[in-house]
PDB file of C-alpha atoms and ligand atoms in Angstrom:
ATOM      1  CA  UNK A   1      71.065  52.238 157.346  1.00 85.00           C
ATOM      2  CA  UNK A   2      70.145  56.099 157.750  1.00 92.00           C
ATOM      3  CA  UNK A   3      69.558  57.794 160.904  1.00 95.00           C
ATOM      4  CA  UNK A   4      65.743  56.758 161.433  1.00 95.00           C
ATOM      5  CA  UNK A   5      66.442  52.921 160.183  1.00 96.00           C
ATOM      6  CA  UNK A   6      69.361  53.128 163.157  1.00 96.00           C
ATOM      7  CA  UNK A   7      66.863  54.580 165.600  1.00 96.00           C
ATOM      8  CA  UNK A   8      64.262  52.222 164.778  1.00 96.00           C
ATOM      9  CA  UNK A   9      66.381  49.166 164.805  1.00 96.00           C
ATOM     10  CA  UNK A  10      67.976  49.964 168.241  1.00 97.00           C
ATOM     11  CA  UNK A  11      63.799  50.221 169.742  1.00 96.00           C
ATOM     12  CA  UNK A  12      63.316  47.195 168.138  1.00 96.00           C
ATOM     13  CA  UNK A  13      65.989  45.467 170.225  1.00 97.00           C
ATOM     14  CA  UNK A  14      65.229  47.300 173.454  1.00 96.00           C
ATOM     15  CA  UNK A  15      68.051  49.465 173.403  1.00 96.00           C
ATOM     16  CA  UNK A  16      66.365  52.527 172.985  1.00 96.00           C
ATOM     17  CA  UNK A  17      64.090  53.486 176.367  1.00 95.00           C
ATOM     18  CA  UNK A  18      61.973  56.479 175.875  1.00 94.00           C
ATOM     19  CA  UNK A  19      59.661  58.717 178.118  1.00 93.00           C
ATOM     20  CA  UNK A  20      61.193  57.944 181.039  1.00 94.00           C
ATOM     21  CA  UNK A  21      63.053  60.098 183.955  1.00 95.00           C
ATOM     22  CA  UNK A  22      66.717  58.745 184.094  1.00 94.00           C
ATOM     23  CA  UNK A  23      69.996  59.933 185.365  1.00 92.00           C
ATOM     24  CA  UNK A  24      72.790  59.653 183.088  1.00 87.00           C
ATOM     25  CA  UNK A  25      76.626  58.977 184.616  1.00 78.00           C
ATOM     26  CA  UNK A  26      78.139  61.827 183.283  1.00 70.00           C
ATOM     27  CA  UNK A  27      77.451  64.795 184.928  1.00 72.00           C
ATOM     28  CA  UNK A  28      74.564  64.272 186.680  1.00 81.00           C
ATOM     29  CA  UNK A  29      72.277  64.795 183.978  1.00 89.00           C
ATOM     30  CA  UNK A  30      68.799  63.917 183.798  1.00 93.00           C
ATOM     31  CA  UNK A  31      66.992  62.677 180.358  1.00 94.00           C
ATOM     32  CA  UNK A  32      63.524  61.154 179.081  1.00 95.00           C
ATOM     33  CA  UNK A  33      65.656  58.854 176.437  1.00 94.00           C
ATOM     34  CA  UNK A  34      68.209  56.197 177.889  1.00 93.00           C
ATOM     35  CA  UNK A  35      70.336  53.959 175.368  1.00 93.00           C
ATOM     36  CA  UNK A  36      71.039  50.296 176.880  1.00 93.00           C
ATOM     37  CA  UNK A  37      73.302  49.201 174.334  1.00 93.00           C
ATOM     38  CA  UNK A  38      73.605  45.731 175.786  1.00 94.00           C
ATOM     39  CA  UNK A  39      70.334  44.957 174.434  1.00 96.00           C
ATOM     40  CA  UNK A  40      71.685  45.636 171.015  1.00 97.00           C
ATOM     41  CA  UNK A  41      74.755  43.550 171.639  1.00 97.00           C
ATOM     42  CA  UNK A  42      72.291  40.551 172.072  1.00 97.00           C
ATOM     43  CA  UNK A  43      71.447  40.280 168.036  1.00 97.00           C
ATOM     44  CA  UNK A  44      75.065  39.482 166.388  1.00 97.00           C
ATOM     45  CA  UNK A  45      72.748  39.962 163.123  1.00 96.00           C
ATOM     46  CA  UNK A  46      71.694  43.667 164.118  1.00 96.00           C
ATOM     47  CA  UNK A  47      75.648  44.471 165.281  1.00 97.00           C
ATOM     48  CA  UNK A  48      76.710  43.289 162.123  1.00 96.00           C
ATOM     49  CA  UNK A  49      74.085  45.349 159.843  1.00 96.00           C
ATOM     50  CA  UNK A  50      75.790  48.911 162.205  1.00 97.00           C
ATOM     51  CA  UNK A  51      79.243  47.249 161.600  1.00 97.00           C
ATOM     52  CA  UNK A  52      78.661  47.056 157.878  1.00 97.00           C
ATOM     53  CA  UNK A  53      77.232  50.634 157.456  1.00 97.00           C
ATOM     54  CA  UNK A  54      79.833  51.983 159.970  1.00 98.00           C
ATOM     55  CA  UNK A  55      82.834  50.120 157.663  1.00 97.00           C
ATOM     56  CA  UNK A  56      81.289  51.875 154.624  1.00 97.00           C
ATOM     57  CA  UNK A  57      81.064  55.656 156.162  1.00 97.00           C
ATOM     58  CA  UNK A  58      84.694  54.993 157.170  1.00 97.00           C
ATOM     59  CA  UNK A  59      86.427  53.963 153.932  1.00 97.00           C
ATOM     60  CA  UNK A  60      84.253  56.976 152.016  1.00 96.00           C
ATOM     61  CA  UNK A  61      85.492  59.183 154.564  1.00 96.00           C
ATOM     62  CA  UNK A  62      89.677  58.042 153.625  1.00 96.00           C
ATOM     63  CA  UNK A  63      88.579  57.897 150.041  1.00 95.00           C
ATOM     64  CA  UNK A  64      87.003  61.359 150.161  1.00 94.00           C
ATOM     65  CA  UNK A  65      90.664  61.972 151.588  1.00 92.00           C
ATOM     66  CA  UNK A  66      92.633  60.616 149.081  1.00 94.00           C
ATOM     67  CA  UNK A  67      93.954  58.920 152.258  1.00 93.00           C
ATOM     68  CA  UNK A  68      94.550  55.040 153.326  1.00 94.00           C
ATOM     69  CA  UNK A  69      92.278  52.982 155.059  1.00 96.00           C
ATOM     70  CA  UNK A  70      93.506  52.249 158.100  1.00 97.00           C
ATOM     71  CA  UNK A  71      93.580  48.494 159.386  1.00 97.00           C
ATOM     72  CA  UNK A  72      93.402  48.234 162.979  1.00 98.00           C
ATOM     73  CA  UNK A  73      90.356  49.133 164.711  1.00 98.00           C
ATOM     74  CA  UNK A  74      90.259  49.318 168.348  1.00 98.00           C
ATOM     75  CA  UNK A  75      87.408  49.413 171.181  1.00 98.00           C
ATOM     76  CA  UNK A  76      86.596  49.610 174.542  1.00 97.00           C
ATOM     77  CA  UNK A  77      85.335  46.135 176.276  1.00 96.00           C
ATOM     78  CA  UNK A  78      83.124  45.012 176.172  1.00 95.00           C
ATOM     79  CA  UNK A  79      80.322  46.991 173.727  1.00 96.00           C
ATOM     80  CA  UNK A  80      83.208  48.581 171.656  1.00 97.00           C
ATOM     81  CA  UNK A  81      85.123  45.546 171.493  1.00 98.00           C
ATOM     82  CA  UNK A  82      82.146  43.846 169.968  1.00 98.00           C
ATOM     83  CA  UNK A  83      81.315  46.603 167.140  1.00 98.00           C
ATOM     84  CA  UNK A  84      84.739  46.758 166.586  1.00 98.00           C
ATOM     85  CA  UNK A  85      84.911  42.883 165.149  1.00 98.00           C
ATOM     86  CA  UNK A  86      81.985  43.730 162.758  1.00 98.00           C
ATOM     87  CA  UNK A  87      83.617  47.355 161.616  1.00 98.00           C
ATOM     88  CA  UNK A  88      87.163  45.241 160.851  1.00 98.00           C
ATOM     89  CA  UNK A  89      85.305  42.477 159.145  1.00 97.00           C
ATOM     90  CA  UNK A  90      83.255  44.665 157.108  1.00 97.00           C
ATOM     91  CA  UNK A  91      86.085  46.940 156.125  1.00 96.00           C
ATOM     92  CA  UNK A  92      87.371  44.443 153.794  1.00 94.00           C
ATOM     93  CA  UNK A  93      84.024  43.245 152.713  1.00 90.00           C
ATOM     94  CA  UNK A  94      81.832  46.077 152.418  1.00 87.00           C
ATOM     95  CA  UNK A  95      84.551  48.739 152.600  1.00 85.00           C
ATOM     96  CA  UNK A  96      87.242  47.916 149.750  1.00 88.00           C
ATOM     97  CA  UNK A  97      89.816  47.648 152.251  1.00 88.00           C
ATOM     98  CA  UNK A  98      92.502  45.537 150.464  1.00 91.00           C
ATOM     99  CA  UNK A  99      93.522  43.226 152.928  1.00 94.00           C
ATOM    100  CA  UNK A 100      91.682  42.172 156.592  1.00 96.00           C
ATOM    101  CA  UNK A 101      91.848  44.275 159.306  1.00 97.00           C
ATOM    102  CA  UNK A 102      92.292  43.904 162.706  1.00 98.00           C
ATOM    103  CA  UNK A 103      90.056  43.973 165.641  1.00 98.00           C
ATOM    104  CA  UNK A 104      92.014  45.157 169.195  1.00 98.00           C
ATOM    105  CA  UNK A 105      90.512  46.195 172.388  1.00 98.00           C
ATOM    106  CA  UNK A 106      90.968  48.081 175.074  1.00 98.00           C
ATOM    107  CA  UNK A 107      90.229  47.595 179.018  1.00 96.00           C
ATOM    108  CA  UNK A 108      89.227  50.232 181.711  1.00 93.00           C
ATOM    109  CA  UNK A 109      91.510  50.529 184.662  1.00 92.00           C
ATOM    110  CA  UNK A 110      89.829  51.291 187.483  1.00 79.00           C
ATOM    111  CA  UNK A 111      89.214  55.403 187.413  1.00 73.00           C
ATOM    112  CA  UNK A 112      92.062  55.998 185.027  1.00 67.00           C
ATOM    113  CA  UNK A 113      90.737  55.409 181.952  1.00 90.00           C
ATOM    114  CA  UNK A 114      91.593  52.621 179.216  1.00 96.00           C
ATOM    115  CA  UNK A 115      94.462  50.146 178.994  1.00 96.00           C
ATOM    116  CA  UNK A 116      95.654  48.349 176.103  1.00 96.00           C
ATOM    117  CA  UNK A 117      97.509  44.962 176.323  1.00 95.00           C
ATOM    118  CA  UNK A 118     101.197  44.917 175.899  1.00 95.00           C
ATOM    119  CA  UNK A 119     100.950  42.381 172.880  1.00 96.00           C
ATOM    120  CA  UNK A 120      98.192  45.452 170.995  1.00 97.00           C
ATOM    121  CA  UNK A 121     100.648  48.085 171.851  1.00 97.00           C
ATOM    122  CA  UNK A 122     103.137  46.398 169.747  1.00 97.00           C
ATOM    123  CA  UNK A 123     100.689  46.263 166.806  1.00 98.00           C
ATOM    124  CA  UNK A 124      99.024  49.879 166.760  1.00 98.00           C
ATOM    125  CA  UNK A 125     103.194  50.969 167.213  1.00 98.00           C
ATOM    126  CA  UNK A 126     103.370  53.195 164.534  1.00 98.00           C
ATOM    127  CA  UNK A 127     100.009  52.675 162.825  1.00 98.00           C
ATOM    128  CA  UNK A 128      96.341  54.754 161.898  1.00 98.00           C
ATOM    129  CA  UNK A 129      94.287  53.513 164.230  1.00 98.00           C
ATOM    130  CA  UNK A 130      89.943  53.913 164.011  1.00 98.00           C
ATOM    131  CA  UNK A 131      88.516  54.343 167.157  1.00 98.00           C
ATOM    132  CA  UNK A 132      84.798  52.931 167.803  1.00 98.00           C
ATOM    133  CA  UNK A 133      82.763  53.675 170.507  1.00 97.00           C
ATOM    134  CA  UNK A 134      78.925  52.421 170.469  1.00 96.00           C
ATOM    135  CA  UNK A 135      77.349  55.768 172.131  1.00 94.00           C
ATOM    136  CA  UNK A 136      79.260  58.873 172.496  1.00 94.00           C
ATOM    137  CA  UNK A 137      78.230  60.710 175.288  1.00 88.00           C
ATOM    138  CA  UNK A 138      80.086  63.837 176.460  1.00 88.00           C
ATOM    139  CA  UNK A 139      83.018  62.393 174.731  1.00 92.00           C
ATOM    140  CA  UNK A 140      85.464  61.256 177.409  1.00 91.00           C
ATOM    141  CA  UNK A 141      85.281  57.601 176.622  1.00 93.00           C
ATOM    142  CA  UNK A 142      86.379  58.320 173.472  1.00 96.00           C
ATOM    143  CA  UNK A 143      88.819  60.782 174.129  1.00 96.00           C
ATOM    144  CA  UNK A 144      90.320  57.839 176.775  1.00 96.00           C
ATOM    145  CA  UNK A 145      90.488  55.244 173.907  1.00 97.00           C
ATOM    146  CA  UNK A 146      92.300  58.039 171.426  1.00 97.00           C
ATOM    147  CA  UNK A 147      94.401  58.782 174.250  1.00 97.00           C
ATOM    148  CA  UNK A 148      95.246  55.472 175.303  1.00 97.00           C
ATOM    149  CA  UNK A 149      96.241  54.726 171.274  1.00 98.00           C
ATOM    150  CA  UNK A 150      97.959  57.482 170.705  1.00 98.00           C
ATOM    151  CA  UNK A 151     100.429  56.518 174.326  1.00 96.00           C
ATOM    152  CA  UNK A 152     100.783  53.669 172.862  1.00 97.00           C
ATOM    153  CA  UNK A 153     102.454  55.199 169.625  1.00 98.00           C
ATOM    154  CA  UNK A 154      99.878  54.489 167.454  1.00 98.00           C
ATOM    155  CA  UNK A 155      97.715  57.295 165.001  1.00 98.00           C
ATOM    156  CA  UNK A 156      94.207  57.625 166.093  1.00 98.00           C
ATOM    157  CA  UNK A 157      92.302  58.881 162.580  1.00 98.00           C
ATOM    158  CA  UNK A 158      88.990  59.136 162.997  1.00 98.00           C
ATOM    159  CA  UNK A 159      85.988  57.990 165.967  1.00 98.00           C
ATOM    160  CA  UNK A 160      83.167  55.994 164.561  1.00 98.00           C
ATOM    161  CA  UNK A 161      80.116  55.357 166.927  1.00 98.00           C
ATOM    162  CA  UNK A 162      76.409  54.612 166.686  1.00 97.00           C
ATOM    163  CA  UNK A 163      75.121  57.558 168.005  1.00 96.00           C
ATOM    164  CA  UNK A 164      76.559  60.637 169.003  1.00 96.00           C
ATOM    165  CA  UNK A 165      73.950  61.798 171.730  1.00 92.00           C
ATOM    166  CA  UNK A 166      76.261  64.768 172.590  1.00 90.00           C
ATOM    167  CA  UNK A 167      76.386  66.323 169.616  1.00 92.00           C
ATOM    168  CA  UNK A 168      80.685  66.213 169.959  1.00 95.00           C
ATOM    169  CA  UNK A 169      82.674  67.260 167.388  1.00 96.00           C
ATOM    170  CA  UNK A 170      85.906  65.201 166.008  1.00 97.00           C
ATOM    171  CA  UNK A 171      88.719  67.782 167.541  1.00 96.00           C
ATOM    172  CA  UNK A 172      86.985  67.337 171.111  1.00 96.00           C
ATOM    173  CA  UNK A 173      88.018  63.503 171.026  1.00 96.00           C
ATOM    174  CA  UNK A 174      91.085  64.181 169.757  1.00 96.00           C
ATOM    175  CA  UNK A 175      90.718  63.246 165.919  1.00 97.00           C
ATOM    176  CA  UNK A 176      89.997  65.098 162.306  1.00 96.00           C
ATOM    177  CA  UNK A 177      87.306  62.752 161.220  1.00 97.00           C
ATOM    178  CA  UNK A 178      84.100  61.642 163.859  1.00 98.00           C
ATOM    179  CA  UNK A 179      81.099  59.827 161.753  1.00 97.00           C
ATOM    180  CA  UNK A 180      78.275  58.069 163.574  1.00 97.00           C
ATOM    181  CA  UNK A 181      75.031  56.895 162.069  1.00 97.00           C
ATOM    182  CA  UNK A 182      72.848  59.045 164.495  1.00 96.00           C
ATOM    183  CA  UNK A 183      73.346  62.596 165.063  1.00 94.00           C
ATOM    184  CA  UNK A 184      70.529  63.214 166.537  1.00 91.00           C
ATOM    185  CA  UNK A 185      70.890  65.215 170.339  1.00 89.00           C
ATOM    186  CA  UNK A 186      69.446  63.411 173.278  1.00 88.00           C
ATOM    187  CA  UNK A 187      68.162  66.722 175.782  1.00 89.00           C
ATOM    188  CA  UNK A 188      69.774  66.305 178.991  1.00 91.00           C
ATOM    189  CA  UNK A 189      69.128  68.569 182.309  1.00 93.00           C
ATOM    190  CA  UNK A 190      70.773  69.316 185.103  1.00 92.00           C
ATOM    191  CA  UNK A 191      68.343  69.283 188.125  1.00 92.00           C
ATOM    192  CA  UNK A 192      68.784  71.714 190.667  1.00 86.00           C
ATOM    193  CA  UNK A 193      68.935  71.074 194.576  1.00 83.00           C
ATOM    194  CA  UNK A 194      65.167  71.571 194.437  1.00 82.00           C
ATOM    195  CA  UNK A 195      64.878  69.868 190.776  1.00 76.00           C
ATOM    196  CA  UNK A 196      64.428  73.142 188.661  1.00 88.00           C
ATOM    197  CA  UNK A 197      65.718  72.679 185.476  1.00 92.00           C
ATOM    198  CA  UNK A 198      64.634  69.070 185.111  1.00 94.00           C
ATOM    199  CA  UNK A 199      60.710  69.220 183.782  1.00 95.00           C
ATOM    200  CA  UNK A 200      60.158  65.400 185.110  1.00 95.00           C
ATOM    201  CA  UNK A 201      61.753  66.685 188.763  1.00 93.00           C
ATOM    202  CA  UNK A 202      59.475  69.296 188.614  1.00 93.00           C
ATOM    203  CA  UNK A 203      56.575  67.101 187.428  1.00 94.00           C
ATOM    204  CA  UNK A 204      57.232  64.885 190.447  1.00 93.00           C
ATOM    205  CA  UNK A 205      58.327  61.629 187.417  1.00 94.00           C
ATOM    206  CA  UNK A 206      60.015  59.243 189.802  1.00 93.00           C
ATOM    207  CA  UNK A 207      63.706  58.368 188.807  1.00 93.00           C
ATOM    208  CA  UNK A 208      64.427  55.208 186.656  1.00 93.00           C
ATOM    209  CA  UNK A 209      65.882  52.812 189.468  1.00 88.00           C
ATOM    210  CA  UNK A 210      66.882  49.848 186.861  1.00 87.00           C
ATOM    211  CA  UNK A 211      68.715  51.543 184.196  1.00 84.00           C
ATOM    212  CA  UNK A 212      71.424  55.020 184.550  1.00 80.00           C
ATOM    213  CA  UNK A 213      71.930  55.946 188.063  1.00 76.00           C
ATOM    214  CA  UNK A 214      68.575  56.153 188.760  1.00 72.00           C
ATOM    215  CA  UNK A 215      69.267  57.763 192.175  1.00 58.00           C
ATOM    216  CA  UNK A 216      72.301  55.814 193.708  1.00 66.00           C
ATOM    217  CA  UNK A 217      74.574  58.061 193.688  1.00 51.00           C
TER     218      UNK A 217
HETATM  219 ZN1  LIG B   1      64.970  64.970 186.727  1.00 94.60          ZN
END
């Protein structure tokens, strides 16, 4: 799966709305592309194939390293938590890992970022963790999940994701190694009062109302 295959395969689903005016949550941003990831998570068999390729990238990166594969892998609920099932199973199967891995998850908390369960602290105690997250953003969702790891005594390695529409580098989440299967930058604006610096404000595009922020804020 390279970069365009990934593209294509998330406008297949629906996940991938384009030439539209929407307003992202972070930062009050404004963008003609929107990722809706849950329409990806409806095809188990499409999850799987970014799983797989995701589980491959991952083990080259540790064997590139002369390092071990680590066996835990831990997302955010629900999107993350689902990739992260697929990136575990496929680390054993497509990935060379030498026993199975694990699949943990963590919650948000209200404003304060991400919680893990008191039964998964116990297990990433100790251990190198890989963090997945399905679209990285500005970063702060994964930083959260590294953060909440590493509080919880465990080693956060390395951030795997679909897409990094930010362009964020590994050191920004709090890791050495970041790999996604899309690199590609999503353009983002920040409207002014009047809506300078947003060419659909200024074209008069009405906001997306059903998907982002579309205005609610
Ligand atoms: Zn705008």
């Amino acid at each position: 799966v390279n970069s365009a295959q990934a593209i294509q395969c998330l406008r297949s689903v629906g996940a991938l709305l384009e030439n539209g005016h929407f307003e992202y949550t972070t930062q009050n941003k404004h963008g003609r592309e929107y990722v809706d990831k849950d329409m990806l998570f409806r095809y188990p068999a499409k999850v799987l194939e970014f799983g797989k390729e995701l589980a491959i990238r991952i083990s080259n990166c540790f064997h590139r390293q002369g390092e071990a594969l680590p066996l835990i892998v831990v997302g955010a609920s629900p999107g993350g938590a689902i990739l992260a099932q697929w990136v575990a199973y496929h680390l054993r199967l497509s990935g060379g890992a030498k026993q199975d891995a694990m699949a943990l998850f963590v919650e948000k908390t209200g404003t304060e970022g991400f919680q893990l369960r008191p039964a998964y602290v116990e297990l990433v105690k100790g251990q190198s963790v890989i963090v997945v997250e399905d679209i990285i953003n500005a970063g702060w969702s994964a930083a959260g999940i590294v953060h909440t790891v590493e509080r919880a005594g465990g080693h956060p390695r390395i951030v795997a994701s679909i897409w990094n529409r930010g362009s964020v580098l590994a050191h920004k989440v709090g890791v050495r190694h970041l790999v996604s299967l899309v690199e590609e930058k999503m353009e983002a604006y920040t409207p002014g009062p009047d809506g300078r610096g947003c060419p659909m404000c200024v074209a008069g595009v009405p906001l997306n109302t059903d998907r982002g922020h579309g205005g609610k804020r």
